Amino acid sequence: MIQIKMFTDIICEWCYLAWNILDTLHDSYDFKVDCLWYEIHPETPPLGIPMKQHNIRYKHFFKVLNELGAPYGLELACKEHFANTHHALLMMIYAREAGKGGSFLRSVWDAYMKQGHDISTPEQVAELALGVGIPPAGIQQAFSDPHYADVLEHNYQLSLAYDTKSVPAFIVNNEYLLTGVQSHDTWAQLFDKILRDNKEMK
């Protein structure tokens, strides 16, 4: 199995696009993606900010994203609000350790990327967590136990160690570094190369 480390944040539209492109290759290749979550905009106020303060040309930005995502059936909402993802990321780490990482990620990305909902506050994140079966006690633990913040910090420090500098960034089999959104064909070519190399080594 090909192992991929993906440095990412829930708020990153490029990461959302890259993740979904990778997902189209699961029928053809055996690989696992381990998301290493960290907060890429920790300076964002707790309640977030208007999107135009983050990106004055945000409407054009979402237009470009949707053009890139169209071949993969992706359509992102033109969000008016740029969220703070601190609590969503704490919840993401808890959900993954509790075996609900996939369902929570789909829920939070559906809410934020597809529907344009805010995910800044603990209450908004808790509603999404409850929707995928995470109990109130688990939600409280995610927000209060320093372990989950420590994981985010560890992932950030690991990204610095790999000198990735941006998200999404991918470490493939601890050998190849890819940054930014890669096409289906680029991933397929890399996977084919890895499989050929492995076969030759045997």
Short mmCIF file of C-alpha atoms in Angstrom, two decimals:
data_model
loop_
_atom_site.label_atom_id
_atom_site.label_comp_id
_atom_site.label_asym_id
_atom_site.label_seq_id
_atom_site.Cartn_x
_atom_site.Cartn_y
_atom_site.Cartn_z
CA MET A 1 0.00 0.00 0.00
CA ILE A 2 1.24 3.47 -0.89
CA GLN A 3 1.37 5.76 2.16
CA ILE A 4 0.60 9.48 1.83
CA LYS A 5 0.95 12.13 4.51
CA MET A 6 -1.23 15.16 3.69
CA PHE A 7 -0.63 18.44 5.53
CA THR A 8 -3.91 20.31 5.55
CA ASP A 9 -6.50 22.48 7.30
CA ILE A 10 -10.28 22.11 7.09
CA ILE A 11 -10.51 25.71 5.88
CA CYS A 12 -8.30 25.19 2.81
CA GLU A 13 -10.29 25.04 -0.43
CA TRP A 14 -7.22 23.84 -2.33
CA CYS A 15 -6.94 20.96 0.15
CA TYR A 16 -10.60 20.08 -0.39
CA LEU A 17 -10.05 19.99 -4.14
CA ALA A 18 -6.84 17.97 -3.83
CA TRP A 19 -8.46 15.46 -1.44
CA ASN A 20 -11.35 14.85 -3.80
CA ILE A 21 -9.08 14.42 -6.81
CA LEU A 22 -7.07 11.82 -4.89
CA ASP A 23 -10.31 10.08 -3.96
CA THR A 24 -10.99 9.38 -7.65
CA LEU A 25 -7.94 7.08 -7.76
CA HIS A 26 -9.00 4.65 -5.03
CA ASP A 27 -10.60 2.27 -7.51
CA SER A 28 -7.31 1.87 -9.37
CA TYR A 29 -4.61 2.07 -6.69
CA ASP A 30 -4.08 0.85 -3.15
CA PHE A 31 -3.10 3.86 -1.05
CA LYS A 32 -3.84 5.44 2.29
CA VAL A 33 -3.95 9.16 3.08
CA ASP A 34 -3.07 10.24 6.61
CA CYS A 35 -4.23 13.83 7.12
CA LEU A 36 -1.94 15.86 9.36
CA TRP A 37 -4.20 18.68 10.47
CA TYR A 38 -2.97 22.04 11.70
CA GLU A 39 -4.25 25.59 11.83
CA ILE A 40 -2.92 27.55 8.85
CA HIS A 41 -4.50 30.87 9.92
CA PRO A 42 -4.23 30.96 13.73
CA GLU A 43 -4.42 34.75 13.56
CA THR A 44 -8.08 34.58 12.51
CA PRO A 45 -10.40 36.01 15.21
CA PRO A 46 -12.46 33.43 17.13
CA LEU A 47 -15.64 34.29 15.22
CA GLY A 48 -13.91 34.52 11.85
CA ILE A 49 -13.97 37.49 9.47
CA PRO A 50 -15.85 38.55 6.34
CA MET A 51 -14.37 36.71 3.36
CA LYS A 52 -13.61 40.01 1.59
CA GLN A 53 -11.17 40.85 4.39
CA HIS A 54 -9.31 37.62 3.75
CA ASN A 55 -9.44 37.81 -0.05
CA ILE A 56 -10.72 40.95 -1.71
CA ARG A 57 -11.20 39.05 -4.99
CA TYR A 58 -12.91 36.10 -3.33
CA LYS A 59 -15.70 35.83 -5.90
CA HIS A 60 -13.15 35.39 -8.67
CA PHE A 61 -11.25 32.93 -6.44
CA PHE A 62 -14.29 30.68 -6.07
CA LYS A 63 -15.03 30.95 -9.78
CA VAL A 64 -11.54 29.64 -10.58
CA LEU A 65 -11.86 26.87 -7.99
CA ASN A 66 -15.15 25.70 -9.42
CA GLU A 67 -13.73 25.64 -12.93
CA LEU A 68 -10.92 23.42 -11.68
CA GLY A 69 -13.31 21.23 -9.70
CA ALA A 70 -15.94 20.83 -12.41
CA PRO A 71 -14.28 17.81 -14.11
CA TYR A 72 -14.45 16.02 -10.75
CA GLY A 73 -18.05 16.97 -10.02
CA LEU A 74 -17.10 19.51 -7.34
CA GLU A 75 -18.89 22.78 -6.69
CA LEU A 76 -17.90 25.02 -3.79
CA ALA A 77 -20.13 27.65 -2.26
CA CYS A 78 -18.99 31.24 -2.71
CA LYS A 79 -18.65 31.80 1.03
CA GLU A 80 -19.15 35.24 2.54
CA HIS A 81 -17.45 34.29 5.80
CA PHE A 82 -13.88 33.11 6.48
CA ALA A 83 -14.01 30.78 9.47
CA ASN A 84 -11.72 30.22 12.41
CA THR A 85 -11.05 26.46 12.37
CA HIS A 86 -9.48 25.95 15.80
CA HIS A 87 -12.43 24.12 17.37
CA ALA A 88 -13.21 22.22 14.16
CA LEU A 89 -9.63 20.95 14.06
CA LEU A 90 -9.69 19.89 17.72
CA MET A 91 -12.89 18.01 16.96
CA MET A 92 -11.32 16.51 13.83
CA ILE A 93 -8.43 15.05 15.84
CA TYR A 94 -10.83 13.63 18.44
CA ALA A 95 -13.11 12.19 15.74
CA ARG A 96 -10.22 10.47 14.00
CA GLU A 97 -9.01 8.86 17.23
CA ALA A 98 -12.59 7.80 17.99
CA GLY A 99 -12.96 6.11 14.60
CA LYS A 100 -15.28 8.78 13.19
CA GLY A 101 -12.74 10.86 11.31
CA GLY A 102 -14.15 10.16 7.85
CA SER A 103 -17.76 10.88 8.77
CA PHE A 104 -16.90 14.07 10.65
CA LEU A 105 -14.69 15.32 7.82
CA ARG A 106 -17.45 14.78 5.27
CA SER A 107 -19.91 16.56 7.55
CA VAL A 108 -17.74 19.59 8.21
CA TRP A 109 -16.63 19.91 4.58
CA ASP A 110 -20.23 19.57 3.35
CA ALA A 111 -21.24 22.35 5.74
CA TYR A 112 -18.35 24.69 4.98
CA MET A 113 -17.26 23.95 1.43
CA LYS A 114 -20.54 23.00 -0.20
CA GLN A 115 -23.10 24.98 1.80
CA GLY A 116 -21.00 27.94 2.92
CA HIS A 117 -21.94 27.62 6.61
CA ASP A 118 -19.77 29.10 9.34
CA ILE A 119 -17.85 26.59 11.48
CA SER A 120 -16.05 29.00 13.81
CA THR A 121 -17.80 28.55 17.13
CA PRO A 122 -17.77 25.53 19.47
CA GLU A 123 -21.55 25.39 19.19
CA GLN A 124 -21.46 25.13 15.39
CA VAL A 125 -18.79 22.44 15.51
CA ALA A 126 -20.64 20.55 18.24
CA GLU A 127 -23.79 20.41 16.10
CA LEU A 128 -21.84 18.76 13.29
CA ALA A 129 -20.18 16.34 15.72
CA LEU A 130 -23.51 15.31 17.23
CA GLY A 131 -24.79 14.68 13.72
CA VAL A 132 -22.20 11.94 13.16
CA GLY A 133 -22.76 10.29 16.51
CA ILE A 134 -20.09 11.88 18.69
CA PRO A 135 -21.54 12.17 22.22
CA PRO A 136 -21.59 15.41 24.24
CA ALA A 137 -18.91 14.05 26.57
CA GLY A 138 -16.63 13.46 23.61
CA ILE A 139 -17.25 16.96 22.30
CA GLN A 140 -16.36 18.45 25.67
CA GLN A 141 -13.22 16.32 25.80
CA ALA A 142 -12.12 17.48 22.35
CA PHE A 143 -12.42 21.13 23.35
CA SER A 144 -10.86 20.85 26.82
CA ASP A 145 -8.18 18.14 26.74
CA PRO A 146 -4.80 19.68 25.79
CA HIS A 147 -3.86 16.46 23.98
CA TYR A 148 -5.79 17.51 20.87
CA ALA A 149 -4.14 20.94 20.70
CA ASP A 150 -0.80 19.20 21.17
CA VAL A 151 -1.48 17.02 18.12
CA LEU A 152 -2.17 20.12 16.01
CA GLU A 153 1.07 21.71 17.20
CA HIS A 154 2.99 18.49 16.51
CA ASN A 155 1.62 18.39 12.96
CA TYR A 156 2.62 22.02 12.42
CA GLN A 157 6.15 21.36 13.64
CA LEU A 158 6.31 18.28 11.42
CA SER A 159 5.35 20.39 8.41
CA LEU A 160 8.26 22.71 9.22
CA ALA A 161 10.59 19.72 9.49
CA TYR A 162 9.53 18.60 6.02
CA ASP A 163 9.92 22.22 4.82
CA THR A 164 6.53 22.09 3.11
CA LYS A 165 5.71 25.80 3.63
CA SER A 166 2.16 25.50 2.20
CA VAL A 167 -0.96 23.34 2.11
CA PRO A 168 -1.89 21.02 0.67
CA ALA A 169 1.45 19.25 0.82
CA PHE A 170 1.96 15.53 0.36
CA ILE A 171 4.74 13.21 1.47
CA VAL A 172 4.44 9.98 -0.52
CA ASN A 173 6.14 6.89 0.91
CA ASN A 174 8.50 9.23 2.79
CA GLU A 175 10.24 9.77 -0.56
CA TYR A 176 8.31 12.18 -2.75
CA LEU A 177 7.12 15.69 -1.84
CA LEU A 178 4.26 17.22 -3.80
CA THR A 179 2.72 20.61 -3.05
CA GLY A 180 -0.50 22.14 -4.26
CA VAL A 181 -3.36 20.54 -6.19
CA GLN A 182 -2.20 17.73 -8.48
CA SER A 183 -4.24 16.35 -11.36
CA HIS A 184 -5.59 12.82 -11.55
CA ASP A 185 -3.01 12.04 -14.26
CA THR A 186 -0.10 13.36 -12.17
CA TRP A 187 -1.06 11.12 -9.27
CA ALA A 188 -1.56 8.14 -11.57
CA GLN A 189 1.88 8.64 -13.11
CA LEU A 190 3.52 8.80 -9.68
CA PHE A 191 1.67 5.73 -8.43
CA ASP A 192 2.61 3.80 -11.57
CA LYS A 193 6.26 4.76 -11.07
CA ILE A 194 6.19 3.59 -7.45
CA LEU A 195 4.62 0.28 -8.45
CA ARG A 196 7.19 -0.23 -11.23
CA ASP A 197 10.06 0.58 -8.89
CA ASN A 198 8.73 -1.83 -6.26
CA LYS A 199 8.37 -4.59 -8.85
CA GLU A 200 11.93 -4.06 -10.08
CA MET A 201 13.28 -4.19 -6.54
CA LYS A 202 11.65 -7.59 -6.04
#
